[in-house]
PDB file of C-alpha atoms in Angstrom:
ATOM      1  CA  MET A   1     -12.708  59.450  34.581  1.00 60.00           C
ATOM      2  CA  SER A   2      -9.655  57.881  32.971  1.00 75.00           C
ATOM      3  CA  VAL A   3      -8.764  54.255  33.534  1.00 91.00           C
ATOM      4  CA  LEU A   4      -6.259  53.893  36.371  1.00 92.00           C
ATOM      5  CA  GLN A   5      -3.433  51.345  36.500  1.00 95.00           C
ATOM      6  CA  VAL A   6      -3.299  49.399  39.756  1.00 97.00           C
ATOM      7  CA  ASN A   7      -0.588  47.197  41.248  1.00 95.00           C
ATOM      8  CA  SER A   8       0.459  45.867  44.630  1.00 93.00           C
ATOM      9  CA  THR A   9       1.196  49.361  45.948  1.00 95.00           C
ATOM     10  CA  ASN A  10      -2.228  50.873  45.261  1.00 96.00           C
ATOM     11  CA  PHE A  11      -4.649  47.941  44.809  1.00 97.00           C
ATOM     12  CA  GLU A  12      -5.924  48.018  48.374  1.00 96.00           C
ATOM     13  CA  LYS A  13      -6.505  51.776  48.361  1.00 97.00           C
ATOM     14  CA  GLU A  14      -8.013  52.051  44.878  1.00 96.00           C
ATOM     15  CA  VAL A  15     -10.022  48.811  44.800  1.00 97.00           C
ATOM     16  CA  LEU A  16     -10.610  47.237  48.193  1.00 97.00           C
ATOM     17  CA  LYS A  17     -11.141  50.446  50.165  1.00 96.00           C
ATOM     18  CA  SER A  18     -13.301  52.149  47.546  1.00 95.00           C
ATOM     19  CA  ASP A  19     -16.922  52.903  48.442  1.00 93.00           C
ATOM     20  CA  THR A  20     -17.995  52.711  44.804  1.00 94.00           C
ATOM     21  CA  LEU A  21     -18.196  49.858  42.334  1.00 97.00           C
ATOM     22  CA  VAL A  22     -14.731  49.096  40.941  1.00 98.00           C
ATOM     23  CA  VAL A  23     -14.198  47.157  37.713  1.00 98.00           C
ATOM     24  CA  VAL A  24     -10.753  45.556  37.443  1.00 98.00           C
ATOM     25  CA  ASP A  25      -9.418  44.365  34.084  1.00 98.00           C
ATOM     26  CA  PHE A  26      -6.706  41.746  34.656  1.00 98.00           C
ATOM     27  CA  TRP A  27      -4.629  41.714  31.465  1.00 98.00           C
ATOM     28  CA  ALA A  28      -1.154  41.260  29.942  1.00 98.00           C
ATOM     29  CA  SER A  29       0.623  42.942  27.042  1.00 97.00           C
ATOM     30  CA  TRP A  30       1.260  39.599  25.290  1.00 98.00           C
ATOM     31  CA  CYS A  31      -2.453  38.639  25.279  1.00 97.00           C
ATOM     32  CA  PRO A  32      -4.223  39.433  21.958  1.00 97.00           C
ATOM     33  CA  PRO A  33      -7.771  39.204  23.414  1.00 97.00           C
ATOM     34  CA  CYS A  34      -6.666  41.596  26.200  1.00 97.00           C
ATOM     35  CA  LEU A  35      -5.404  44.089  23.638  1.00 97.00           C
ATOM     36  CA  MET A  36      -8.658  43.778  21.681  1.00 97.00           C
ATOM     37  CA  PHE A  37     -10.665  44.333  24.870  1.00 98.00           C
ATOM     38  CA  ALA A  38      -8.734  47.463  25.947  1.00 97.00           C
ATOM     39  CA  PRO A  39     -10.713  49.929  23.763  1.00 97.00           C
ATOM     40  CA  VAL A  40     -13.990  48.268  24.838  1.00 98.00           C
ATOM     41  CA  PHE A  41     -13.041  48.722  28.507  1.00 98.00           C
ATOM     42  CA  GLU A  42     -12.077  52.360  27.875  1.00 97.00           C
ATOM     43  CA  LYS A  43     -15.300  53.152  25.978  1.00 97.00           C
ATOM     44  CA  VAL A  44     -17.595  51.584  28.564  1.00 97.00           C
ATOM     45  CA  SER A  45     -15.671  53.307  31.369  1.00 97.00           C
ATOM     46  CA  GLN A  46     -16.603  56.658  29.824  1.00 96.00           C
ATOM     47  CA  GLU A  47     -20.299  55.724  29.905  1.00 96.00           C
ATOM     48  CA  PHE A  48     -20.290  55.109  33.681  1.00 96.00           C
ATOM     49  CA  PRO A  49     -18.559  58.078  35.362  1.00 94.00           C
ATOM     50  CA  ASN A  50     -19.647  56.981  38.861  1.00 93.00           C
ATOM     51  CA  ILE A  51     -17.849  53.642  38.552  1.00 96.00           C
ATOM     52  CA  LYS A  52     -14.090  53.262  38.939  1.00 97.00           C
ATOM     53  CA  PHE A  53     -12.470  51.300  36.094  1.00 98.00           C
ATOM     54  CA  VAL A  54      -8.910  50.078  36.664  1.00 98.00           C
ATOM     55  CA  LYS A  55      -6.440  47.798  34.898  1.00 98.00           C
ATOM     56  CA  CYS A  56      -4.090  45.350  36.576  1.00 98.00           C
ATOM     57  CA  ASN A  57      -1.200  43.923  34.530  1.00 98.00           C
ATOM     58  CA  ILE A  58      -0.791  40.344  35.748  1.00 97.00           C
ATOM     59  CA  ASP A  59       2.911  40.268  34.843  1.00 96.00           C
ATOM     60  CA  GLU A  60       3.544  43.204  37.171  1.00 96.00           C
ATOM     61  CA  SER A  61       1.083  42.072  39.856  1.00 96.00           C
ATOM     62  CA  ARG A  62       1.316  38.288  40.043  1.00 96.00           C
ATOM     63  CA  GLU A  63       0.430  38.273  43.745  1.00 96.00           C
ATOM     64  CA  ILE A  64      -2.882  40.062  43.148  1.00 97.00           C
ATOM     65  CA  ALA A  65      -3.763  37.844  40.184  1.00 97.00           C
ATOM     66  CA  GLY A  66      -2.979  34.778  42.302  1.00 96.00           C
ATOM     67  CA  ARG A  67      -4.976  36.030  45.278  1.00 97.00           C
ATOM     68  CA  TYR A  68      -8.083  36.315  43.089  1.00 97.00           C
ATOM     69  CA  GLY A  69      -7.520  33.105  41.143  1.00 97.00           C
ATOM     70  CA  VAL A  70      -7.013  34.747  37.763  1.00 97.00           C
ATOM     71  CA  MET A  71      -6.172  31.798  35.502  1.00 95.00           C
ATOM     72  CA  SER A  72      -7.236  33.176  32.099  1.00 96.00           C
ATOM     73  CA  ILE A  73      -7.109  36.674  30.714  1.00 98.00           C
ATOM     74  CA  PRO A  74      -8.760  38.972  30.182  1.00 98.00           C
ATOM     75  CA  THR A  75     -10.574  38.465  33.481  1.00 98.00           C
ATOM     76  CA  ILE A  76     -12.806  41.272  34.685  1.00 98.00           C
ATOM     77  CA  ILE A  77     -13.625  41.296  38.405  1.00 99.00           C
ATOM     78  CA  PHE A  78     -16.199  43.629  39.924  1.00 98.00           C
ATOM     79  CA  PHE A  79     -15.598  44.774  43.513  1.00 98.00           C
ATOM     80  CA  TYR A  80     -18.009  46.637  45.756  1.00 97.00           C
ATOM     81  CA  LYS A  81     -16.885  47.801  49.186  1.00 95.00           C
ATOM     82  CA  GLY A  82     -13.941  45.401  49.085  1.00 95.00           C
ATOM     83  CA  GLU A  83     -15.930  42.313  48.101  1.00 96.00           C
ATOM     84  CA  GLU A  84     -16.045  40.554  44.747  1.00 98.00           C
ATOM     85  CA  VAL A  85     -19.557  40.905  43.316  1.00 98.00           C
ATOM     86  CA  GLY A  86     -19.022  39.589  39.800  1.00 97.00           C
ATOM     87  CA  ARG A  87     -16.539  38.102  37.371  1.00 98.00           C
ATOM     88  CA  VAL A  88     -16.314  37.761  33.598  1.00 97.00           C
ATOM     89  CA  ILE A  89     -13.634  35.843  31.723  1.00 97.00           C
ATOM     90  CA  GLY A  90     -12.784  36.486  28.080  1.00 96.00           C
ATOM     91  CA  PHE A  91     -13.414  39.120  25.438  1.00 96.00           C
ATOM     92  CA  ARG A  92     -16.753  40.942  25.239  1.00 97.00           C
ATOM     93  CA  ASP A  93     -17.839  43.562  22.722  1.00 97.00           C
ATOM     94  CA  VAL A  94     -19.040  47.006  23.835  1.00 98.00           C
ATOM     95  CA  ASP A  95     -22.727  46.051  24.008  1.00 98.00           C
ATOM     96  CA  GLY A  96     -22.042  42.802  25.823  1.00 98.00           C
ATOM     97  CA  PHE A  97     -19.726  44.408  28.361  1.00 98.00           C
ATOM     98  CA  ARG A  98     -22.100  47.336  28.932  1.00 98.00           C
ATOM     99  CA  LYS A  99     -24.935  44.878  29.694  1.00 98.00           C
ATOM    100  CA  ILE A 100     -22.746  43.052  32.219  1.00 98.00           C
ATOM    101  CA  VAL A 101     -21.875  46.326  33.986  1.00 98.00           C
ATOM    102  CA  GLU A 102     -25.569  47.278  34.085  1.00 98.00           C
ATOM    103  CA  LYS A 103     -26.472  43.854  35.510  1.00 97.00           C
ATOM    104  CA  ILE A 104     -23.878  44.196  38.283  1.00 97.00           C
ATOM    105  CA  LEU A 105     -25.152  47.705  39.076  1.00 96.00           C
ATOM    106  CA  ARG A 106     -28.699  46.367  39.446  1.00 95.00           C
ATOM    107  CA  ARG A 107     -27.449  43.557  41.679  1.00 93.00           C
ATOM    108  CA  ILE A 108     -25.640  45.849  44.126  1.00 94.00           C
ATOM    109  CA  ALA A 109     -28.529  48.344  44.169  1.00 87.00           C
ATOM    110  CA  LYS A 110     -30.804  45.752  45.809  1.00 78.00           C
TER     111      LYS A 110
END
């Protein structure tokens, strides 16, 4: 599944009303760590086809970023059935990010 872009018009439908785990990458085009993290996010998204991975540009979706208290980027927020179930701030490499996704999956499986 390809990574979907979300904004104020589709955030509720794609993230909050989803029955699956959704991983949201809050990012901006002027943020070097965000740009470095983009291929990591894409690669890990391909390893978990049953999870929805989406990106939210904070410059285009300030209201959403504000609602979830995104103060630093990249910020990755995990949502399950409309509720936040995890959050990671800052760059992670592929192995580190994969381990975080696996940990969140174990947590929601309980």
